[in-house]
XYZ file of C-alpha atoms in Angstrom:
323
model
C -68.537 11.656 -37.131
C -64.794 10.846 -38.904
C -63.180 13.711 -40.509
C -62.239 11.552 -43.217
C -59.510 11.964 -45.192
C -57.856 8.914 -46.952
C -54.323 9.131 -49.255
C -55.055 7.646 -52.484
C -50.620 7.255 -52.440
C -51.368 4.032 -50.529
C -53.704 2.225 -52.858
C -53.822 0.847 -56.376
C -54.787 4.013 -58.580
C -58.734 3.225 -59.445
C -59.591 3.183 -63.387
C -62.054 5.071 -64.609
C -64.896 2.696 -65.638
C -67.982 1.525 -64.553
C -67.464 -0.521 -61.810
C -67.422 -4.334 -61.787
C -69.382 -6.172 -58.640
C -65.719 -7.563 -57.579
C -64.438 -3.625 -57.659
C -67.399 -2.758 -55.317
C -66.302 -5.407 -52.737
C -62.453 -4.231 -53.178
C -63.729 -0.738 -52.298
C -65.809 -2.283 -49.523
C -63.103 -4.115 -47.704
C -60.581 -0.891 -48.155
C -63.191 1.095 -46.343
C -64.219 -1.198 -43.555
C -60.379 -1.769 -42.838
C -60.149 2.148 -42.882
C -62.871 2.682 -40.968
C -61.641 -0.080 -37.947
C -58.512 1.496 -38.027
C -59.998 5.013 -37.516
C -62.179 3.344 -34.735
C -59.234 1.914 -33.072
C -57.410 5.245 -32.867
C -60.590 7.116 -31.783
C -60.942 4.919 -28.849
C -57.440 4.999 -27.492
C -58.338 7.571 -25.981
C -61.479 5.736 -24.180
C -59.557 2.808 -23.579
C -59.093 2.853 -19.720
C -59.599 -0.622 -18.160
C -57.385 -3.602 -17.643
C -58.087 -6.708 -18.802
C -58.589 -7.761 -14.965
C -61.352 -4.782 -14.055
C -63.207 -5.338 -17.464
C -62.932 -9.646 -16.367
C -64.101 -8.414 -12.468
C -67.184 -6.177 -13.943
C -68.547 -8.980 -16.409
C -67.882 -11.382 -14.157
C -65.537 -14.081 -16.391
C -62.277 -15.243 -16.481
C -59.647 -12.984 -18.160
C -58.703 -15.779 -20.176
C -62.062 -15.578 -21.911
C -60.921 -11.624 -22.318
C -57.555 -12.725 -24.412
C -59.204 -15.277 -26.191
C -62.554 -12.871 -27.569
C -59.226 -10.004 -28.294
C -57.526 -13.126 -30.383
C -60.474 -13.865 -32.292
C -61.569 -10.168 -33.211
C -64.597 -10.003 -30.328
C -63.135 -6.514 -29.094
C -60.504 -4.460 -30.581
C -58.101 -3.371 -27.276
C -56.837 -0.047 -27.586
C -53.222 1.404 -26.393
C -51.103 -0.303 -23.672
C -50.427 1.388 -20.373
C -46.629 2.345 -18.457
C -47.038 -0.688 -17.498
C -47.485 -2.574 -20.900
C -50.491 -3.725 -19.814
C -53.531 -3.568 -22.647
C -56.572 -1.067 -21.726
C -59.823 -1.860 -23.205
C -62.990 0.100 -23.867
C -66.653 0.833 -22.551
C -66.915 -0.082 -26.428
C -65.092 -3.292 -25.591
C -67.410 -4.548 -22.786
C -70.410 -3.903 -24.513
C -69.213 -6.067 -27.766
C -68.588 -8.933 -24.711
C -72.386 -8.720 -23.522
C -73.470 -8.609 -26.957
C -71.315 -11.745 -27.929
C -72.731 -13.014 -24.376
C -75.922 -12.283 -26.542
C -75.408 -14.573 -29.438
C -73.747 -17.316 -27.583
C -77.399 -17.610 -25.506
C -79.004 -17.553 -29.037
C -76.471 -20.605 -30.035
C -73.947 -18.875 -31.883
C -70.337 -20.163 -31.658
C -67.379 -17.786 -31.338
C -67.082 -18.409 -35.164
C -70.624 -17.353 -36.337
C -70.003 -14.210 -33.967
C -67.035 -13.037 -35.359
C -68.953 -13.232 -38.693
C -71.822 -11.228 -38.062
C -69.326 -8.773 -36.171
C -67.708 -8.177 -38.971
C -68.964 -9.590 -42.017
C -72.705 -9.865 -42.275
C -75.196 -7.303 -43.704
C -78.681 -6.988 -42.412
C -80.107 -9.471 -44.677
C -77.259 -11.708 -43.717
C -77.986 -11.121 -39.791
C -81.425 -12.022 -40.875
C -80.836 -15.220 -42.411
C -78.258 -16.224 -39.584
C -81.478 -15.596 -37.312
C -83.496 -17.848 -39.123
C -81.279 -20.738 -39.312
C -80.305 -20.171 -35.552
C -84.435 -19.917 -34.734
C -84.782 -23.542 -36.888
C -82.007 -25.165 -34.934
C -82.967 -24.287 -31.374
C -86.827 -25.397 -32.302
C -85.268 -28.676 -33.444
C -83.530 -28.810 -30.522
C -86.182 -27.578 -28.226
C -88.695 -30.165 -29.532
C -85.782 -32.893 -29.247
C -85.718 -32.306 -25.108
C -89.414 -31.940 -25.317
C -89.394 -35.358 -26.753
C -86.899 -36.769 -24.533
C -88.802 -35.078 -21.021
C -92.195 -36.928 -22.862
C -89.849 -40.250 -22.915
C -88.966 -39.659 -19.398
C -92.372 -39.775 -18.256
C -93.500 -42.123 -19.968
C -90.624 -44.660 -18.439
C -91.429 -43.099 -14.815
C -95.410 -44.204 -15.356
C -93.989 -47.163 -16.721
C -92.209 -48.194 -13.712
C -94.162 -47.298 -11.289
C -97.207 -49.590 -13.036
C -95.302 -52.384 -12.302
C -97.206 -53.749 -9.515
C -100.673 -53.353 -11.461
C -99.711 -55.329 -14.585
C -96.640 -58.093 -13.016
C -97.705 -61.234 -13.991
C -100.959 -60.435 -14.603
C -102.853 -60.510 -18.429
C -104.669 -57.423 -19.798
C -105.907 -56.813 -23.369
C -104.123 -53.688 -25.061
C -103.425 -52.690 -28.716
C -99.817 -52.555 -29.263
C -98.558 -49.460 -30.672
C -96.966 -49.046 -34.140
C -93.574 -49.124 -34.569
C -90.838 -48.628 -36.773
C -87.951 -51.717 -35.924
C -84.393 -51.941 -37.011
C -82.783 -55.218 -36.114
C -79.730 -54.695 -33.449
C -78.881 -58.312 -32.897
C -79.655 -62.114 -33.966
C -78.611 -64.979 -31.778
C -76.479 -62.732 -30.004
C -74.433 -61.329 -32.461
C -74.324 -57.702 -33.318
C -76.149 -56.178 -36.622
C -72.424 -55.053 -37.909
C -73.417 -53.555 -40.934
C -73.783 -49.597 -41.764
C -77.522 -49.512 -41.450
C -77.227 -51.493 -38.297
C -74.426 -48.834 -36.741
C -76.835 -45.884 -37.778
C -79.874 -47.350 -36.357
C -77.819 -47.813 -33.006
C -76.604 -43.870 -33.498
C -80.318 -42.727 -34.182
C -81.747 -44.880 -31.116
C -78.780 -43.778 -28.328
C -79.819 -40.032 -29.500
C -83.387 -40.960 -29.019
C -83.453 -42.845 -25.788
C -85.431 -43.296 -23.581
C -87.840 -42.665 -26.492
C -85.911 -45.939 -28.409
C -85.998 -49.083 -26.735
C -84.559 -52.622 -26.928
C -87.224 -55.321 -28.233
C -86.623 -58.810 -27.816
C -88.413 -61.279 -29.637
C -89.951 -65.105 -29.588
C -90.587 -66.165 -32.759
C -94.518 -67.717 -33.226
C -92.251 -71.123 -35.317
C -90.046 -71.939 -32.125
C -93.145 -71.776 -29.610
C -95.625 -73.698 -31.689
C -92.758 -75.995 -32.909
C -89.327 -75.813 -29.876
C -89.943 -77.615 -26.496
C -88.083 -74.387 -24.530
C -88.214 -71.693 -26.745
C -85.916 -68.817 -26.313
C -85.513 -65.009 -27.917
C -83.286 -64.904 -30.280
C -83.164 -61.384 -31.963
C -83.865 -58.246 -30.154
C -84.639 -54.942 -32.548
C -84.049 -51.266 -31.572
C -87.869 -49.774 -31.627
C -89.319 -46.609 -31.980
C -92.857 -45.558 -31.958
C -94.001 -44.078 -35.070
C -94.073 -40.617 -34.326
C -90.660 -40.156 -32.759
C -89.037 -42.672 -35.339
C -90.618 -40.035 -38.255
C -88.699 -36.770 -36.273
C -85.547 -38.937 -35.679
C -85.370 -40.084 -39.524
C -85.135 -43.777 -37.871
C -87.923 -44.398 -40.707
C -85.936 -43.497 -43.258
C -83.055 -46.054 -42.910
C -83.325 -48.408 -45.673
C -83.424 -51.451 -43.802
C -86.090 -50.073 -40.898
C -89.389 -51.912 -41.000
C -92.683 -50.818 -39.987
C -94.581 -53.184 -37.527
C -98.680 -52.314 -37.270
C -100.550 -51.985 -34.279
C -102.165 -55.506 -33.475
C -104.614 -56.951 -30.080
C -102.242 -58.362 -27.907
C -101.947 -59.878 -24.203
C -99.967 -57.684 -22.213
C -98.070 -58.470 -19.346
C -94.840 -57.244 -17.233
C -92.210 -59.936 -15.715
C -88.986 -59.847 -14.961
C -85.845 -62.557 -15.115
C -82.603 -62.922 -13.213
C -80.557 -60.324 -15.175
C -78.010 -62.810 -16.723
C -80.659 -65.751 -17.412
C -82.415 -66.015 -21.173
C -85.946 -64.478 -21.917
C -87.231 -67.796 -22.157
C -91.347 -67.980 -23.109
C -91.340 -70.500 -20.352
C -91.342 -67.233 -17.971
C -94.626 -66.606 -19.613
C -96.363 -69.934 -18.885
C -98.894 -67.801 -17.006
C -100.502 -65.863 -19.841
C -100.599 -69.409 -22.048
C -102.724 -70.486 -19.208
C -104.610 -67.245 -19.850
C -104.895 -67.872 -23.492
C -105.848 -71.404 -23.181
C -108.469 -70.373 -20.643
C -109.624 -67.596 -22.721
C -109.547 -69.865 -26.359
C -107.172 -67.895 -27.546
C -104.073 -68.518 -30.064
C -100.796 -66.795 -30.756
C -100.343 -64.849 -33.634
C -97.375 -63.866 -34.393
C -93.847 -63.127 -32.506
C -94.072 -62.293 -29.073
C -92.495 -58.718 -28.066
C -90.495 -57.920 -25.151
C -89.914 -54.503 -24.179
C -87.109 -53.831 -22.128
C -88.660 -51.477 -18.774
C -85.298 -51.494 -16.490
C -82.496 -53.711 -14.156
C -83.428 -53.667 -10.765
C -81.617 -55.307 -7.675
C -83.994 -56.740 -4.836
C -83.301 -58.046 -1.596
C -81.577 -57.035 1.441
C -78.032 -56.841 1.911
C -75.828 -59.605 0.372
C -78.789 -61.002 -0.726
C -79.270 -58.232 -3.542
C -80.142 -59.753 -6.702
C -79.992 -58.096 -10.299
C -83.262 -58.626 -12.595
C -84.440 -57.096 -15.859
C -87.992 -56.264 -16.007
C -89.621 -56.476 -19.382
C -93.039 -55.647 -21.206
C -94.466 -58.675 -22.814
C -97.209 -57.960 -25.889
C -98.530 -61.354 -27.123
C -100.308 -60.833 -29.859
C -103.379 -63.243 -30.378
C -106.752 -64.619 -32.109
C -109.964 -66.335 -31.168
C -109.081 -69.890 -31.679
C -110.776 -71.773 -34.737
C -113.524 -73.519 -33.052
């Protein structure tokens, strides 16, 4: 308990009226300074560690020490003979409790505040907002561990499905274009959709595409845009969905497929002469663009005989021909 005893001589002389909410806070702040200075001079005479002891018991640097004394973390008491400042048992607890909030996801900023601002319903609703941010965050590597799995399955089913034909559904998507004819999408849409998709990779993923026109109507048809894709689920967490010029693509039958090119040739549809075979075999018929999924670049080979490929996904879509 503080004996206290404060000289009015110091302080603007208080009128005599009922006081206004910006009076109350003046009071407030008088007191709270009052009351830190009374807690400094108590502890003076607690104070007996150097800044290298308390640094050696928490195990940290003593830098970190100087810096959390700078920013009003602990409150060092007198100096030694030796000018040397002496902290507090006091001292190291506030460190493990700031230790405390920085594990919650507090910076030094927000901890300074709640040391020496916030009221219990303001701790509360720091809480709150802290709890909301690490879920988001949480769910975000949750998300990213699911994409990670999903690309190590991916790989490794290489050998079932290269250059052989299977009938899937391909999944929705939501598609923002990154490039046409090899030139970048350099508009502010086009630089957010990149933004979104690096934050959600390996979720996101680069989608090349043969247009239906240039294979029915081009002799060697070629891609010639490639979109940044998300499936519909992610793209709805990521707020890829709501960019303005995003489109949604519906599931649809398709042909699917993995092959792979020499990693500096052009995704030709001549590399998937195979499954028009299939389709021809099967009386089947394109319908629509054909989709090609980036997987990963490889090398193969042995020694200096290592070459580079990209391995894609192919999803064909189709119908039963008109008979």
């Amino acid at each position: 308990m503080y004996n206290v005893n404060i000289d009015l001589h110091f302080y603007p002389a208080i009128p005599l009226v009922p006081p206004t909410t910006e009076m109350i806070k003046w009071l407030i702040k008088i007191l709270k300074g009052w009351l830190r200075r009374m807690e400094q001079k108590d502890r003076k005479f607690m104070a007996a560690y150097r800044i290298g002891e308390v640094a050696n018991m928490l195990g940290m640097h003593p830098q970190t020490i100087r810096y959390y004394d700078k920013v009003g973390i602990v409150l060092p008491g007198e100096k030694n003979h030796k000018n040397e400042r002496l902290y507090a048992s006091y001292d190291v607890y506030m460190i493990m409790i700031r230790k405390q909030y920085q594990n919650m996801g507090f910076s030094i900023e927000e901890t300074e505040k709640i040391f020496n601002e916030n009221d219990i319903k303001d701790l509360a609703e720091s809480l709150g907002n802290k709890i909301a941010e690490n879920e988001k965050d949480l769910l975000k590597k949750q998300y990213c561990l699911e994409g990670m799995k999903q690309l190590k399955e991916l790989v490794e089913s290489i050998p079932v499905f290269y250059k052989r034909c299977f009938y899937r559904v391909r999944p929705p998507r939501w598609h923002h274009l990154h490039l046409r004819e090899d030139i970048l999408e350099n508009t502010g849409n086009g630089t957010l959709a990149r933004k979104i998709g690096m934050e959600a990779m390996p979720l996101c993923r680069h989608t090349l595409g043969i247009k239906q026109s240039d294979i029915e109507t081009k002799e060697h048809p070629v891609s010639t845009y490639c979109d940044l894709t998300l499936e519909k689920r992610y793209a709805e967490f990521y707020g890829f969905d709501q960019i303005s010029t995003s489109f949604f693509v519906e599931p649809q039958p398709c042909i699917y497929t993995i092959f792979k090119v020499d990693s500096y040739d052009s995704v030709k549809w001549s590399y998937l002469e195979y499954v028009e075979q299939f389709m021809t075999t099967n009386r089947l018929e394109l319908n629509g663009d054909v989709q090609l999924v980036t997987i990963a670049n490889t090398f193969e080979g042995a020694n200096d005989e290592r070459e580079r490929y990209r391995y894609f996904e192919a999803w064909v879509p189709f119908k039963n021909k008109v008979q």
